[in-house]
Coordinates of N, CA and C in Angstrom, one line a residue:
M1 N -7.1 -20.7 -18.9 CA -5.7 -21.0 -19.3 C -5.3 -20.1 -20.4
L2 N -6.2 -19.9 -21.4 CA -5.8 -19.0 -22.6 C -5.4 -17.6 -22.1
G3 N -6.2 -17.1 -21.2 CA -5.9 -15.7 -20.7 C -4.5 -15.7 -20.1
G4 N -4.1 -16.7 -19.3 CA -2.8 -16.8 -18.7 C -1.7 -16.9 -19.8
V5 N -1.9 -17.7 -20.8 CA -0.9 -17.8 -21.9 C -0.8 -16.4 -22.6
L6 N -1.9 -15.8 -22.9 CA -1.8 -14.5 -23.6 C -1.1 -13.4 -22.7
L7 N -1.4 -13.4 -21.4 CA -0.8 -12.5 -20.5 C 0.7 -12.8 -20.4
A8 N 1.1 -14.0 -20.3 CA 2.5 -14.4 -20.2 C 3.2 -14.0 -21.5
L9 N 2.6 -14.2 -22.7 CA 3.2 -13.8 -24.0 C 3.4 -12.3 -24.1
F10 N 2.4 -11.6 -23.6 CA 2.5 -10.1 -23.6 C 3.6 -9.7 -22.7
G11 N 3.7 -10.3 -21.6 CA 4.8 -10.0 -20.7 C 6.2 -10.2 -21.3
I12 N 6.3 -11.3 -22.0 CA 7.6 -11.6 -22.7 C 7.9 -10.5 -23.8
V13 N 6.9 -10.2 -24.5 CA 7.0 -9.1 -25.5 C 7.4 -7.8 -24.8
A14 N 6.8 -7.5 -23.7 CA 7.2 -6.2 -23.0 C 8.6 -6.3 -22.5
L15 N 9.1 -7.4 -22.1 CA 10.5 -7.5 -21.6 C 11.5 -7.3 -22.8
F16 N 11.1 -7.7 -24.0 CA 12.0 -7.5 -25.1 C 11.8 -6.2 -25.8
A17 N 10.7 -5.5 -25.5 CA 10.5 -4.1 -26.1 C 10.0 -3.2 -25.0
P18 N 10.7 -3.0 -23.9 CA 10.1 -2.2 -22.8 C 9.9 -0.7 -23.2
F19 N 10.7 -0.2 -24.1 CA 10.5 1.2 -24.5 C 9.2 1.4 -25.2
V20 N 9.0 0.5 -26.2 CA 7.7 0.6 -27.0 C 6.5 0.4 -26.1
I21 N 6.6 -0.5 -25.2 CA 5.4 -0.8 -24.2 C 5.3 0.4 -23.3
G22 N 6.3 1.0 -22.8 CA 6.3 2.2 -22.0 C 5.6 3.4 -22.7
L23 N 6.1 3.6 -23.9 CA 5.5 4.7 -24.7 C 4.0 4.4 -25.0
S24 N 3.7 3.2 -25.3 CA 2.3 2.9 -25.6 C 1.4 3.1 -24.3
L25 N 1.9 2.8 -23.2 CA 1.2 3.1 -21.9 C 1.1 4.6 -21.7
A26 N 2.1 5.3 -22.0 CA 2.0 6.8 -21.8 C 1.0 7.4 -22.8
I27 N 0.9 6.9 -24.0 CA -0.1 7.4 -25.0 C -1.5 7.0 -24.5
V28 N -1.7 5.8 -24.0 CA -3.0 5.5 -23.4 C -3.3 6.4 -22.3
L29 N -2.4 6.7 -21.4 CA -2.6 7.6 -20.3 C -3.0 9.0 -20.8
G30 N -2.3 9.5 -21.8 CA -2.6 10.8 -22.4 C -4.0 10.8 -22.9
A31 N -4.4 9.8 -23.6 CA -5.8 9.7 -24.2 C -6.8 9.7 -23.1
L32 N -6.5 8.9 -22.0 CA -7.5 8.8 -20.9 C -7.6 10.2 -20.2
L33 N -6.5 10.9 -20.1 CA -6.5 12.2 -19.5 C -7.4 13.2 -20.3
V34 N -7.3 13.1 -21.6 CA -8.1 14.0 -22.5 C -9.6 13.6 -22.3
V35 N -9.9 12.4 -22.3 CA -11.3 11.9 -22.1 C -11.8 12.4 -20.8
G36 N -10.9 12.2 -19.7 CA -11.3 12.7 -18.4 C -11.6 14.2 -18.4
G37 N -10.8 15.0 -19.1 CA -11.0 16.4 -19.2 C -12.3 16.7 -19.9
L38 N -12.6 16.0 -20.9 CA -13.9 16.2 -21.6 C -15.1 15.9 -20.7
V39 N -14.9 14.8 -19.9 CA -16.0 14.4 -19.0 C -16.2 15.5 -17.9
H40 N -15.1 16.1 -17.4 CA -15.2 17.1 -16.4 C -15.9 18.4 -17.0
V41 N -15.6 18.7 -18.2 CA -16.2 19.9 -18.8 C -17.7 19.6 -19.1
A42 N -18.0 18.4 -19.5 CA -19.4 18.1 -19.7 C -20.2 18.1 -18.4
A43 N -19.5 17.6 -17.3 CA -20.2 17.6 -16.0 C -20.4 19.0 -15.5
A44 N -19.6 20.0 -16.0 CA -19.7 21.3 -15.5 C -21.1 21.9 -15.8
F45 N -21.7 21.4 -16.9 CA -23.0 21.9 -17.3 C -24.1 21.4 -16.4
S46 N -23.9 20.4 -15.6 CA -24.9 19.9 -14.7 C -24.5 20.2 -13.3
A47 N -23.5 21.1 -13.1 CA -23.1 21.5 -11.7 C -24.2 22.3 -11.1
G48 N -24.4 22.1 -9.8 CA -25.5 22.8 -9.2 C -25.2 24.2 -8.8
S49 N -24.0 24.6 -8.9 CA -23.6 26.0 -8.5 C -22.6 26.6 -9.4
L50 N -22.4 27.9 -9.3 CA -21.3 28.5 -10.1 C -20.0 28.0 -9.6
L51 N -19.8 27.8 -8.3 CA -18.5 27.3 -7.8 C -18.3 25.9 -8.4
G52 N -19.3 25.0 -8.4 CA -19.1 23.7 -8.9 C -18.8 23.7 -10.4
L53 N -19.4 24.6 -11.1 CA -19.1 24.8 -12.6 C -17.7 25.2 -12.8
G54 N -17.2 26.1 -11.9 CA -15.8 26.6 -12.1 C -14.8 25.5 -11.8
W55 N -15.1 24.7 -10.7 CA -14.2 23.6 -10.4 C -14.1 22.5 -11.5
Q56 N -15.3 22.2 -12.0 CA -15.4 21.2 -13.1 C -14.6 21.6 -14.3
V57 N -14.8 22.9 -14.7 CA -14.1 23.4 -15.9 C -12.6 23.5 -15.6
F58 N -12.2 23.9 -14.4 CA -10.8 24.0 -14.1 C -10.2 22.6 -14.2
L59 N -10.8 21.6 -13.5 CA -10.3 20.2 -13.6 C -10.3 19.7 -15.0
G60 N -11.3 20.0 -15.8 CA -11.3 19.6 -17.2 C -10.1 20.1 -17.9
L61 N -9.8 21.4 -17.7 CA -8.7 22.0 -18.4 C -7.3 21.4 -17.9
V62 N -7.2 21.1 -16.6 CA -6.0 20.5 -16.1 C -5.8 19.1 -16.7
Y63 N -6.9 18.3 -16.7 CA -6.8 17.0 -17.3 C -6.5 17.1 -18.8
G64 N -7.2 17.9 -19.5 CA -7.0 18.1 -20.9 C -5.6 18.5 -21.3
I65 N -5.1 19.5 -20.6 CA -3.8 20.0 -20.9 C -2.7 19.0 -20.7
A66 N -2.9 18.3 -19.5 CA -1.9 17.2 -19.2 C -2.0 16.1 -20.3
G67 N -3.2 15.7 -20.7 CA -3.4 14.7 -21.7 C -2.8 15.1 -23.0
I68 N -3.0 16.3 -23.4 CA -2.5 16.8 -24.7 C -1.0 16.8 -24.6
A69 N -0.4 17.3 -23.5 CA 1.0 17.3 -23.3 C 1.7 16.0 -23.5
V70 N 1.0 15.0 -22.9 CA 1.5 13.6 -23.0 C 1.4 13.0 -24.4
L71 N 0.3 13.3 -25.1 CA 0.1 12.9 -26.4 C 1.1 13.5 -27.4
V72 N 1.4 14.8 -27.2 CA 2.3 15.5 -28.0 C 3.7 15.0 -27.8
N73 N 4.0 14.7 -26.5 CA 5.4 14.3 -26.1 C 5.2 13.1 -25.2
P74 N 5.0 11.9 -25.8 CA 4.9 10.7 -24.9 C 6.0 10.4 -24.0
L75 N 7.2 10.8 -24.4 CA 8.4 10.6 -23.6 C 8.3 11.4 -22.2
L76 N 7.6 12.5 -22.3 CA 7.3 13.3 -21.1 C 6.4 12.4 -20.2
G77 N 5.4 11.8 -20.8 CA 4.5 10.9 -20.0 C 5.2 9.7 -19.4
L78 N 6.1 9.1 -20.2 CA 6.9 8.0 -19.7 C 7.8 8.4 -18.6
T79 N 8.4 9.6 -18.7 CA 9.3 10.1 -17.6 C 8.4 10.3 -16.3
T80 N 7.3 10.9 -16.5 CA 6.4 11.1 -15.3 C 6.0 9.8 -14.7
L81 N 5.6 8.8 -15.5 CA 5.2 7.5 -15.0 C 6.4 6.9 -14.2
T82 N 7.6 7.0 -14.7 CA 8.8 6.5 -14.0 C 9.0 7.2 -12.7
L83 N 8.8 8.5 -12.6 CA 8.9 9.2 -11.3 C 7.8 8.7 -10.4
L84 N 6.6 8.4 -10.9 CA 5.5 7.9 -10.0 C 5.9 6.5 -9.5
V85 N 6.5 5.7 -10.3 CA 7.0 4.4 -9.9 C 8.0 4.5 -8.8
V86 N 9.0 5.4 -9.0 CA 10.0 5.7 -7.9 C 9.3 6.1 -6.6
G87 N 8.3 7.0 -6.7 CA 7.6 7.4 -5.5 C 6.8 6.2 -4.9
F88 N 6.2 5.4 -5.7 CA 5.5 4.2 -5.2 C 6.5 3.3 -4.4
F89 N 7.6 2.9 -5.1 CA 8.6 2.0 -4.4 C 9.1 2.6 -3.1
L90 N 9.4 3.9 -3.1 CA 9.9 4.6 -1.9 C 8.8 4.5 -0.8
S91 N 7.6 4.9 -1.1 CA 6.6 4.9 0.0 C 6.3 3.5 0.4
S92 N 6.1 2.5 -0.5 CA 5.8 1.2 0.0 C 6.9 0.6 0.7
G93 N 8.2 0.8 0.3 CA 9.3 0.3 1.0 C 9.4 0.8 2.4
F94 N 9.3 2.1 2.6 CA 9.3 2.6 4.0 C 8.1 2.1 4.8
L95 N 7.0 2.0 4.2 CA 5.8 1.5 5.0 C 6.0 0.1 5.4
Q96 N 6.5 -0.7 4.5 CA 6.7 -2.2 4.8 C 7.8 -2.3 5.9
L97 N 8.9 -1.5 5.8 CA 9.9 -1.6 6.8 C 9.3 -1.1 8.2
G98 N 8.5 -0.1 8.1 CA 7.9 0.4 9.4 C 7.0 -0.6 10.0
W99 N 6.3 -1.3 9.1 CA 5.4 -2.4 9.6 C 6.2 -3.5 10.2
A100 N 7.3 -3.9 9.6 CA 8.1 -5.0 10.1 C 8.7 -4.6 11.4
V101 N 9.1 -3.4 11.6 CA 9.8 -3.0 12.8 C 8.8 -2.9 14.0
T102 N 7.5 -2.4 13.7 CA 6.6 -2.2 14.7 C 5.7 -3.4 15.0
G103 N 6.1 -4.5 14.5 CA 5.4 -5.8 14.8 C 4.2 -6.1 13.9
G104 N 4.5 -6.0 12.6 CA 3.5 -6.4 11.6 C 3.1 -7.8 11.8
E105 N 1.8 -8.1 11.4 CA 1.3 -9.5 11.5 C 2.0 -10.3 10.4
G106 N 2.1 -11.6 10.6 CA 2.8 -12.4 9.6 C 4.3 -12.4 9.8
S107 N 5.0 -12.7 8.8 CA 6.4 -12.8 8.8 C 7.1 -11.4 8.7
R108 N 7.7 -11.0 9.8 CA 8.4 -9.7 9.8 C 9.5 -9.7 8.8
T109 N 10.2 -10.8 8.7 CA 11.3 -11.0 7.9 C 10.9 -10.6 6.4
W110 N 9.8 -11.3 5.9 CA 9.4 -11.0 4.6 C 9.0 -9.6 4.3
L111 N 8.3 -9.0 5.3 CA 8.0 -7.6 5.2 C 9.2 -6.7 5.1
A112 N 10.2 -7.0 5.9 CA 11.5 -6.3 5.8 C 12.2 -6.5 4.5
V113 N 12.2 -7.7 4.0 CA 12.9 -8.0 2.7 C 12.1 -7.2 1.6
S114 N 10.8 -7.3 1.6 CA 10.0 -6.6 0.6 C 10.3 -5.1 0.7
G115 N 10.3 -4.6 1.9 CA 10.6 -3.1 2.0 C 11.9 -2.7 1.5
V116 N 12.9 -3.5 1.9 CA 14.3 -3.2 1.4 C 14.4 -3.3 -0.1
L117 N 13.7 -4.3 -0.7 CA 13.7 -4.4 -2.2 C 13.0 -3.2 -2.8
G118 N 11.9 -2.8 -2.2 CA 11.3 -1.6 -2.8 C 12.1 -0.4 -2.8
L119 N 12.9 -0.2 -1.6 CA 13.8 0.9 -1.5 C 14.9 0.8 -2.5
L120 N 15.5 -0.4 -2.7 CA 16.5 -0.6 -3.6 C 16.1 -0.3 -5.1
L121 N 14.9 -0.8 -5.4 CA 14.4 -0.5 -6.8 C 14.2 1.0 -7.0
A122 N 13.7 1.7 -6.0 CA 13.5 3.2 -6.1 C 14.9 3.8 -6.3
V123 N 15.9 3.4 -5.5 CA 17.2 4.0 -5.7 C 17.8 3.7 -7.0
L124 N 17.7 2.5 -7.5 CA 18.2 2.1 -8.8 C 17.6 2.9 -9.9
L125 N 16.2 3.1 -9.8 CA 15.6 3.9 -10.9 C 16.0 5.3 -10.8
W126 N 16.1 5.9 -9.6 CA 16.4 7.3 -9.4 C 17.9 7.6 -9.9
V127 N 18.8 6.7 -9.5 CA 20.2 6.9 -9.9 C 20.4 6.9 -11.4
D128 N 19.6 6.1 -12.1 CA 19.7 6.0 -13.5 C 18.7 6.9 -14.3
F129 N 18.0 7.8 -13.5 CA 17.0 8.7 -14.1 C 17.7 9.8 -14.8
P130 N 17.3 10.2 -16.0 CA 16.1 9.9 -16.7 C 16.2 8.7 -17.6
A131 N 17.4 8.2 -17.8 CA 17.6 7.0 -18.7 C 16.7 5.8 -18.3
S132 N 16.4 5.7 -17.0 CA 15.6 4.6 -16.6 C 14.2 4.7 -17.1
A133 N 13.8 5.9 -17.5 CA 12.4 6.1 -18.0 C 12.3 5.3 -19.4
L134 N 13.4 5.1 -20.0 CA 13.3 4.4 -21.3 C 13.0 2.9 -21.2
W135 N 13.2 2.3 -20.0 CA 13.0 0.9 -19.9 C 12.1 0.5 -18.7
A136 N 12.1 1.3 -17.6 CA 11.6 0.9 -16.3 C 10.1 0.5 -16.4
V137 N 9.3 1.3 -16.9 CA 7.8 1.0 -16.9 C 7.5 -0.2 -17.7
G138 N 8.1 -0.3 -18.9 CA 7.9 -1.5 -19.7 C 8.4 -2.8 -19.1
V139 N 9.6 -2.8 -18.5 CA 10.1 -4.0 -17.8 C 9.2 -4.3 -16.6
L140 N 8.8 -3.4 -15.8 CA 7.9 -3.7 -14.7 C 6.6 -4.3 -15.1
F141 N 6.0 -3.7 -16.1 CA 4.7 -4.3 -16.6 C 5.0 -5.7 -17.2
G142 N 6.1 -5.8 -17.9 CA 6.4 -7.1 -18.5 C 6.6 -8.2 -17.4
V143 N 7.3 -7.9 -16.4 CA 7.5 -8.9 -15.3 C 6.2 -9.2 -14.7
N144 N 5.4 -8.2 -14.4 CA 4.1 -8.4 -13.8 C 3.2 -9.2 -14.6
F145 N 3.1 -8.9 -15.9 CA 2.3 -9.7 -16.8 C 2.8 -11.1 -16.9
L146 N 4.1 -11.3 -17.0 CA 4.6 -12.7 -17.2 C 4.3 -13.5 -15.9
V147 N 4.6 -13.0 -14.8 CA 4.4 -13.7 -13.5 C 2.9 -14.0 -13.3
T148 N 2.1 -13.0 -13.6 CA 0.6 -13.2 -13.5 C 0.1 -14.2 -14.5
G149 N 0.6 -14.2 -15.7 CA 0.2 -15.2 -16.7 C 0.6 -16.6 -16.3
V150 N 1.8 -16.7 -15.8 CA 2.3 -18.1 -15.4 C 1.5 -18.6 -14.2
S151 N 1.2 -17.7 -13.3 CA 0.4 -18.1 -12.1 C -1.0 -18.5 -12.5
M152 N -1.6 -17.8 -13.5 CA -2.9 -18.1 -14.0 C -2.9 -19.5 -14.7
I153 N -1.8 -19.8 -15.5 CA -1.7 -21.1 -16.1 C -1.6 -22.2 -15.1
L154 N -0.7 -22.0 -14.1 CA -0.6 -23.0 -13.0 C -1.9 -23.2 -12.3
H155 N -2.6 -22.1 -12.0 CA -3.8 -22.2 -11.2 C -4.9 -23.0 -12.0
S156 N -4.9 -22.7 -13.3 CA -6.0 -23.4 -14.1 C -5.6 -24.8 -14.3
R157 N -4.4 -25.2 -14.3 CA -4.0 -26.6 -14.4 C -4.3 -27.4 -13.2
K158 N -4.2 -26.7 -12.0 CA -4.5 -27.3 -10.8 C -6.0 -27.5 -10.6
R159 N -6.8 -26.7 -11.2 CA -8.3 -26.8 -11.0 C -8.9 -27.7 -12.0
R160 N -8.1 -28.2 -13.0 CA -8.7 -29.1 -14.0 C -9.1 -30.4 -13.4
P161 N -10.3 -30.9 -13.7 CA -10.7 -32.1 -13.1 C -9.9 -33.3 -13.6
A162 N -9.6 -34.2 -12.7 CA -8.9 -35.4 -13.1 C -9.7 -36.2 -14.1
A163 N -9.0 -37.0 -14.9 CA -9.7 -37.8 -15.9 C -10.5 -38.8 -15.1
A164 N -11.7 -39.1 -15.6 CA -12.6 -40.1 -15.0 C -12.0 -41.5 -15.1
V165 N -12.0 -42.2 -14.0 CA -11.4 -43.5 -14.0 C -12.6 -44.5 -14.1
E166 N -12.6 -45.3 -15.1 CA -13.7 -46.3 -15.3 C -13.5 -47.4 -14.3
T167 N -14.6 -47.7 -13.6 CA -14.5 -48.9 -12.6 C -15.5 -49.9 -13.0
T168 N -15.2 -51.1 -12.6 CA -16.2 -52.2 -12.9 C -16.5 -52.9 -11.6
D169 N -17.6 -53.6 -11.5 CA -17.9 -54.3 -10.3 C -17.4 -55.7 -10.5
E170 N -17.7 -56.6 -9.5 CA -17.1 -58.0 -9.5 C -17.5 -58.8 -10.8
A171 N -18.6 -58.5 -11.4 CA -19.1 -59.2 -12.5 C -18.5 -58.6 -13.8
G172 N -17.7 -57.5 -13.7 CA -17.1 -56.9 -14.9 C -18.0 -55.9 -15.5
Q173 N -19.1 -55.5 -14.8 CA -20.0 -54.5 -15.4 C -19.5 -53.1 -15.0
R174 N -19.7 -52.2 -16.0 CA -19.3 -50.8 -15.7 C -20.1 -50.2 -14.6
M175 N -19.5 -49.4 -13.8 CA -20.2 -48.7 -12.8 C -20.4 -47.2 -13.1

């Protein structure tokens, strides 16, 4: 239950400060890309061939340069993340609509609704781009964390064992 409360609280913070959360996520992404670049370069020394060495070094440079670019300009990383979110909503929206039309299992209606919502979100983010980069990633993470946290709280409350009821036999003895 504590995890759910913390996640829900973090979600609320993210909803009130989406730009700060989005920038923080971009900085974390930049740091991870730099680490990934270092790992690729280190792996190059154990590559079995010259071609493998070349690819590892090349990938290390791509990761490292991208990571440094994001760390130097986190707004660039946030803008890129927003474009990735637009692409995700577009592709998932079209796939869900296609699944609904071609006879997806389960409720076709809910698949279609989800697909349309995904496409609408993509359009809303794209129409407001690049301004949407200032809030979109933080708001989406905030909503996700809040909903996940609340569902964890509700789930943990449902799993809690009921209080033991004390029973007695006919003679008044505890059982």
